[in-house]
């Protein structure tokens, strides 16, 4: 298993480009299954999760054509098997995103039921109930969700999500794109990745209104046509580099991003003392060598503060002036990084879903272990500003969501190296 070794203390300074958004690319790849012809998707990030989705397509008999820039062409008409096997689903829960498209387009699907997850129980009941509301018969047998569409097409549905779910909204919106009649989805996720998926579906001829609000209306069409689409920039990758720069007192120019979808994060960084200037697709952050001030953070669905940035802000508070409280309301077990940060000397007390972080002047490098994607990002951030060396084990987690992380950090002046294992 590869490890990262980081020698802390370098003040980050420089310019990087942001990659395509993992959490938009995954549903967009799944949505290609709905199309009646070849589809081209560009700006895919070079990440392990994307490779897993492409491997899943391969298992289904679809052979995507990929160029060196990871633009991909997929012709879903070559599909042979309507099964998403457990050995892939267990490595990537987002595989559940093929369920709605497969059953809507091909009339049936078998997708392994994702099991537990390091950050919470993460059930998929809403995905199942939403499809059932469209007439899909679902049985869970031998660990697989076996779904069968009614004769003809899926029926339209009025469906209320009792919890706001990002991939739940995406799965049902994709299925409804090919259902007969008007579906109205309520209490939907407003995340920008949902909007990007809706825009892709619209590019293929879907009739969708309201993406980005809590009510999405979909007038189902009989078929979707070929299209080309460019995936949006990754807002969580952007936020992670901003925090990494802030903890080192540094300066960064970020290109190929979108400041309008990061407002809650930018607001907290300003509160922490960062000077931030934004333009259309750029963000510049300067700390002028200052130590950040603690901030209080409460995660909630978009447009509030994202759970995917919580771990990074715990790292910021760990070296900030003062005490900051971080409340996690989305996932019930998303504080695994705290135990690793304790190994670096951080003063963090967890009470239920609240972490109370008392900033100290300097963390100390230590061997630590990554437990999930964003937890690993927080360990990298802490290592960058710690005294001495930090060895981060199990960094395959970070390769799921951060393209070329060591190259990008090196461009900013960080002392970081991968040790192949
Ligand atoms: N939930 C249910 N039932 C469901 C679905 C969700 O109770 O059927 C609950 C979950 O247990 C959780 C809450 O609803 O408590 C929200 O979960 P959601 O379904 O929104 O999460 P997700 O769609 O599985 C996506 C991202 C996550 C991100 C969350 C929240 C993708 C592929 N994943 O997950 O990204 O944390 O939304 O914003 O889009 C990451 O990138 O590190 C990551 C974990």
mmCIF file with all atom_site columns, C-alpha atoms and ligand atoms in Angstrom, residues 22-24 26-27 49 92-97 117 119-129 161-170 189 191 193 234-236 300-302 306-309 328-332 334 372-375 400-402, ligand 1:
data_model
loop_
_atom_site.group_PDB
_atom_site.id
_atom_site.type_symbol
_atom_site.label_atom_id
_atom_site.label_alt_id
_atom_site.label_comp_id
_atom_site.label_asym_id
_atom_site.label_entity_id
_atom_site.label_seq_id
_atom_site.pdbx_PDB_ins_code
_atom_site.Cartn_x
_atom_site.Cartn_y
_atom_site.Cartn_z
_atom_site.occupancy
_atom_site.B_iso_or_equiv
_atom_site.pdbx_formal_charge
_atom_site.auth_seq_id
_atom_site.auth_comp_id
_atom_site.auth_asym_id
_atom_site.auth_atom_id
_atom_site.pdbx_PDB_model_num
ATOM   1   C CA  . UNK A 1 22  ? -15.782 13.276 -8.903  1.00 0.00 ? 22  UNK A CA  1
ATOM   2   C CA  . UNK A 1 23  ? -19.302 13.519 -7.516  1.00 0.00 ? 23  UNK A CA  1
ATOM   3   C CA  . UNK A 1 24  ? -20.620 14.959 -10.781 1.00 0.00 ? 24  UNK A CA  1
ATOM   4   C CA  . UNK A 1 26  ? -19.916 9.478  -11.371 1.00 0.00 ? 26  UNK A CA  1
ATOM   5   C CA  . UNK A 1 27  ? -23.649 10.151 -11.888 1.00 0.00 ? 27  UNK A CA  1
ATOM   6   C CA  . UNK A 1 49  ? -13.479 5.889  -8.391  1.00 0.00 ? 49  UNK A CA  1
ATOM   7   C CA  . UNK A 1 92  ? -17.479 2.116  -4.436  1.00 0.00 ? 92  UNK A CA  1
ATOM   8   C CA  . UNK A 1 93  ? -20.968 2.809  -3.088  1.00 0.00 ? 93  UNK A CA  1
ATOM   9   C CA  . UNK A 1 94  ? -21.674 5.253  -5.925  1.00 0.00 ? 94  UNK A CA  1
ATOM   10  C CA  . UNK A 1 95  ? -22.130 2.149  -8.141  1.00 0.00 ? 95  UNK A CA  1
ATOM   11  C CA  . UNK A 1 96  ? -25.749 2.283  -6.907  1.00 0.00 ? 96  UNK A CA  1
ATOM   12  C CA  . UNK A 1 97  ? -26.130 5.140  -9.431  1.00 0.00 ? 97  UNK A CA  1
ATOM   13  C CA  . UNK A 1 117 ? -19.371 2.433  5.284   1.00 0.00 ? 117 UNK A CA  1
ATOM   14  C CA  . UNK A 1 119 ? -18.471 7.293  7.763   1.00 0.00 ? 119 UNK A CA  1
ATOM   15  C CA  . UNK A 1 120 ? -21.987 6.074  8.561   1.00 0.00 ? 120 UNK A CA  1
ATOM   16  C CA  . UNK A 1 121 ? -24.642 3.439  7.876   1.00 0.00 ? 121 UNK A CA  1
ATOM   17  C CA  . UNK A 1 122 ? -25.639 5.081  4.564   1.00 0.00 ? 122 UNK A CA  1
ATOM   18  C CA  . UNK A 1 123 ? -28.804 3.145  3.645   1.00 0.00 ? 123 UNK A CA  1
ATOM   19  C CA  . UNK A 1 124 ? -30.250 3.271  0.104   1.00 0.00 ? 124 UNK A CA  1
ATOM   20  C CA  . UNK A 1 125 ? -33.922 2.944  1.100   1.00 0.00 ? 125 UNK A CA  1
ATOM   21  C CA  . UNK A 1 126 ? -34.842 6.206  -0.635  1.00 0.00 ? 126 UNK A CA  1
ATOM   22  C CA  . UNK A 1 127 ? -33.371 5.025  -3.945  1.00 0.00 ? 127 UNK A CA  1
ATOM   23  C CA  . UNK A 1 128 ? -35.487 1.877  -3.636  1.00 0.00 ? 128 UNK A CA  1
ATOM   24  C CA  . UNK A 1 129 ? -38.698 3.640  -2.549  1.00 0.00 ? 129 UNK A CA  1
ATOM   25  C CA  . UNK A 1 161 ? -37.535 12.394 -0.063  1.00 0.00 ? 161 UNK A CA  1
ATOM   26  C CA  . UNK A 1 162 ? -37.888 12.266 3.717   1.00 0.00 ? 162 UNK A CA  1
ATOM   27  C CA  . UNK A 1 163 ? -34.115 12.868 3.996   1.00 0.00 ? 163 UNK A CA  1
ATOM   28  C CA  . UNK A 1 164 ? -32.228 15.023 1.534   1.00 0.00 ? 164 UNK A CA  1
ATOM   29  C CA  . UNK A 1 165 ? -30.069 12.604 -0.466  1.00 0.00 ? 165 UNK A CA  1
ATOM   30  C CA  . UNK A 1 166 ? -27.642 13.546 -3.232  1.00 0.00 ? 166 UNK A CA  1
ATOM   31  C CA  . UNK A 1 167 ? -27.301 10.211 -5.039  1.00 0.00 ? 167 UNK A CA  1
ATOM   32  C CA  . UNK A 1 168 ? -30.928 9.370  -4.152  1.00 0.00 ? 168 UNK A CA  1
ATOM   33  C CA  . UNK A 1 169 ? -32.102 12.494 -5.991  1.00 0.00 ? 169 UNK A CA  1
ATOM   34  C CA  . UNK A 1 170 ? -29.773 11.661 -8.889  1.00 0.00 ? 170 UNK A CA  1
ATOM   35  C CA  . UNK A 1 189 ? -30.777 17.699 -2.942  1.00 0.00 ? 189 UNK A CA  1
ATOM   36  C CA  . UNK A 1 191 ? -26.046 20.236 -4.660  1.00 0.00 ? 191 UNK A CA  1
ATOM   37  C CA  . UNK A 1 193 ? -23.500 18.101 -8.842  1.00 0.00 ? 193 UNK A CA  1
ATOM   38  C CA  . UNK A 1 234 ? -14.600 19.901 -8.190  1.00 0.00 ? 234 UNK A CA  1
ATOM   39  C CA  . UNK A 1 235 ? -15.683 22.248 -5.392  1.00 0.00 ? 235 UNK A CA  1
ATOM   40  C CA  . UNK A 1 236 ? -14.377 19.968 -2.636  1.00 0.00 ? 236 UNK A CA  1
ATOM   41  C CA  . UNK A 1 300 ? -25.901 20.507 6.287   1.00 0.00 ? 300 UNK A CA  1
ATOM   42  C CA  . UNK A 1 301 ? -27.114 19.905 2.726   1.00 0.00 ? 301 UNK A CA  1
ATOM   43  C CA  . UNK A 1 302 ? -26.179 22.497 0.055   1.00 0.00 ? 302 UNK A CA  1
ATOM   44  C CA  . UNK A 1 306 ? -20.621 20.655 3.072   1.00 0.00 ? 306 UNK A CA  1
ATOM   45  C CA  . UNK A 1 307 ? -19.899 17.537 5.138   1.00 0.00 ? 307 UNK A CA  1
ATOM   46  C CA  . UNK A 1 308 ? -17.129 16.813 2.616   1.00 0.00 ? 308 UNK A CA  1
ATOM   47  C CA  . UNK A 1 309 ? -15.205 19.871 3.969   1.00 0.00 ? 309 UNK A CA  1
ATOM   48  C CA  . UNK A 1 328 ? -21.596 17.048 11.726  1.00 0.00 ? 328 UNK A CA  1
ATOM   49  C CA  . UNK A 1 329 ? -25.277 16.556 10.903  1.00 0.00 ? 329 UNK A CA  1
ATOM   50  C CA  . UNK A 1 330 ? -25.115 14.359 7.755   1.00 0.00 ? 330 UNK A CA  1
ATOM   51  C CA  . UNK A 1 331 ? -23.131 11.242 8.677   1.00 0.00 ? 331 UNK A CA  1
ATOM   52  C CA  . UNK A 1 332 ? -23.049 9.635  12.116  1.00 0.00 ? 332 UNK A CA  1
ATOM   53  C CA  . UNK A 1 334 ? -17.452 11.101 10.322  1.00 0.00 ? 334 UNK A CA  1
ATOM   54  C CA  . UNK A 1 372 ? -11.742 7.647  4.360   1.00 0.00 ? 372 UNK A CA  1
ATOM   55  C CA  . UNK A 1 373 ? -11.357 10.137 1.554   1.00 0.00 ? 373 UNK A CA  1
ATOM   56  C CA  . UNK A 1 374 ? -11.933 13.438 3.347   1.00 0.00 ? 374 UNK A CA  1
ATOM   57  C CA  . UNK A 1 375 ? -10.301 12.182 6.561   1.00 0.00 ? 375 UNK A CA  1
ATOM   58  C CA  . UNK A 1 400 ? -10.295 8.077  -4.830  1.00 0.00 ? 400 UNK A CA  1
ATOM   59  C CA  . UNK A 1 401 ? -10.927 11.810 -4.774  1.00 0.00 ? 401 UNK A CA  1
ATOM   60  C CA  . UNK A 1 402 ? -7.809  13.926 -5.346  1.00 0.00 ? 402 UNK A CA  1
HETATM 61  N N1  . LIG B 2 .   ? -29.774 8.511  3.424   1.00 0.00 ? 1   LIG B N1  1
HETATM 62  C C1  . LIG B 2 .   ? -30.807 7.699  3.828   1.00 0.00 ? 1   LIG B C1  1
HETATM 63  N N2  . LIG B 2 .   ? -31.419 6.898  2.885   1.00 0.00 ? 1   LIG B N2  1
HETATM 64  C C2  . LIG B 2 .   ? -31.037 6.891  1.585   1.00 0.00 ? 1   LIG B C2  1
HETATM 65  C C3  . LIG B 2 .   ? -29.990 7.732  1.164   1.00 0.00 ? 1   LIG B C3  1
HETATM 66  C C4  . LIG B 2 .   ? -29.369 8.540  2.121   1.00 0.00 ? 1   LIG B C4  1
HETATM 67  O O1  . LIG B 2 .   ? -31.167 7.698  4.995   1.00 0.00 ? 1   LIG B O1  1
HETATM 68  O O2  . LIG B 2 .   ? -31.627 6.146  0.805   1.00 0.00 ? 1   LIG B O2  1
HETATM 69  C C5  . LIG B 2 .   ? -29.094 9.384  4.416   1.00 0.00 ? 1   LIG B C5  1
HETATM 70  C C6  . LIG B 2 .   ? -27.609 9.042  4.574   1.00 0.00 ? 1   LIG B C6  1
HETATM 71  O O3  . LIG B 2 .   ? -27.395 7.968  5.466   1.00 0.00 ? 1   LIG B O3  1
HETATM 72  C C7  . LIG B 2 .   ? -27.058 10.354 5.090   1.00 0.00 ? 1   LIG B C7  1
HETATM 73  C C8  . LIG B 2 .   ? -27.933 11.397 4.362   1.00 0.00 ? 1   LIG B C8  1
HETATM 74  O O4  . LIG B 2 .   ? -29.078 10.698 3.911   1.00 0.00 ? 1   LIG B O4  1
HETATM 75  O O5  . LIG B 2 .   ? -27.232 10.471 6.472   1.00 0.00 ? 1   LIG B O5  1
HETATM 76  C C9  . LIG B 2 .   ? -27.289 12.073 3.192   1.00 0.00 ? 1   LIG B C9  1
HETATM 77  O O6  . LIG B 2 .   ? -26.657 11.104 2.355   1.00 0.00 ? 1   LIG B O6  1
HETATM 78  P P1  . LIG B 2 .   ? -26.628 11.234 0.774   1.00 0.00 ? 1   LIG B P1  1
HETATM 79  O O7  . LIG B 2 .   ? -27.502 10.190 0.190   1.00 0.00 ? 1   LIG B O7  1
HETATM 80  O O8  . LIG B 2 .   ? -26.848 12.654 0.384   1.00 0.00 ? 1   LIG B O8  1
HETATM 81  O O9  . LIG B 2 .   ? -25.113 10.835 0.481   1.00 0.00 ? 1   LIG B O9  1
HETATM 82  P P2  . LIG B 2 .   ? -24.637 10.123 -0.839  1.00 0.00 ? 1   LIG B P2  1
HETATM 83  O O10 . LIG B 2 .   ? -25.482 10.527 -1.959  1.00 0.00 ? 1   LIG B O10 1
HETATM 84  O O11 . LIG B 2 .   ? -24.432 8.673  -0.558  1.00 0.00 ? 1   LIG B O11 1
HETATM 85  C C10 . LIG B 2 .   ? -23.038 12.002 -1.680  1.00 0.00 ? 1   LIG B C10 1
HETATM 86  C C11 . LIG B 2 .   ? -21.577 12.129 -1.990  1.00 0.00 ? 1   LIG B C11 1
HETATM 87  C C12 . LIG B 2 .   ? -20.789 12.100 -0.697  1.00 0.00 ? 1   LIG B C12 1
HETATM 88  C C13 . LIG B 2 .   ? -21.263 13.267 0.173   1.00 0.00 ? 1   LIG B C13 1
HETATM 89  C C14 . LIG B 2 .   ? -22.766 13.174 0.414   1.00 0.00 ? 1   LIG B C14 1
HETATM 90  C C15 . LIG B 2 .   ? -23.346 14.335 1.183   1.00 0.00 ? 1   LIG B C15 1
HETATM 91  C C16 . LIG B 2 .   ? -21.438 11.125 -4.179  1.00 0.00 ? 1   LIG B C16 1
HETATM 92  C C17 . LIG B 2 .   ? -20.964 10.002 -5.034  1.00 0.00 ? 1   LIG B C17 1
HETATM 93  N N3  . LIG B 2 .   ? -21.176 11.034 -2.864  1.00 0.00 ? 1   LIG B N3  1
HETATM 94  O O12 . LIG B 2 .   ? -23.187 10.759 -1.016  1.00 0.00 ? 1   LIG B O12 1
HETATM 95  O O13 . LIG B 2 .   ? -19.431 12.293 -1.041  1.00 0.00 ? 1   LIG B O13 1
HETATM 96  O O14 . LIG B 2 .   ? -20.596 13.238 1.413   1.00 0.00 ? 1   LIG B O14 1
HETATM 97  O O15 . LIG B 2 .   ? -23.452 13.088 -0.854  1.00 0.00 ? 1   LIG B O15 1
HETATM 98  O O16 . LIG B 2 .   ? -23.082 15.529 0.535   1.00 0.00 ? 1   LIG B O16 1
HETATM 99  O O17 . LIG B 2 .   ? -22.010 12.078 -4.674  1.00 0.00 ? 1   LIG B O17 1
HETATM 100 C C18 . LIG B 2 .   ? -17.102 12.159 -0.712  1.00 0.00 ? 1   LIG B C18 1
HETATM 101 O O18 . LIG B 2 .   ? -16.953 12.639 -1.853  1.00 0.00 ? 1   LIG B O18 1
HETATM 102 O O19 . LIG B 2 .   ? -16.151 12.031 0.100   1.00 0.00 ? 1   LIG B O19 1
HETATM 103 C C19 . LIG B 2 .   ? -18.419 11.717 -0.294  1.00 0.00 ? 1   LIG B C19 1
HETATM 104 C C20 . LIG B 2 .   ? -18.614 10.872 0.718   1.00 0.00 ? 1   LIG B C20 1
#
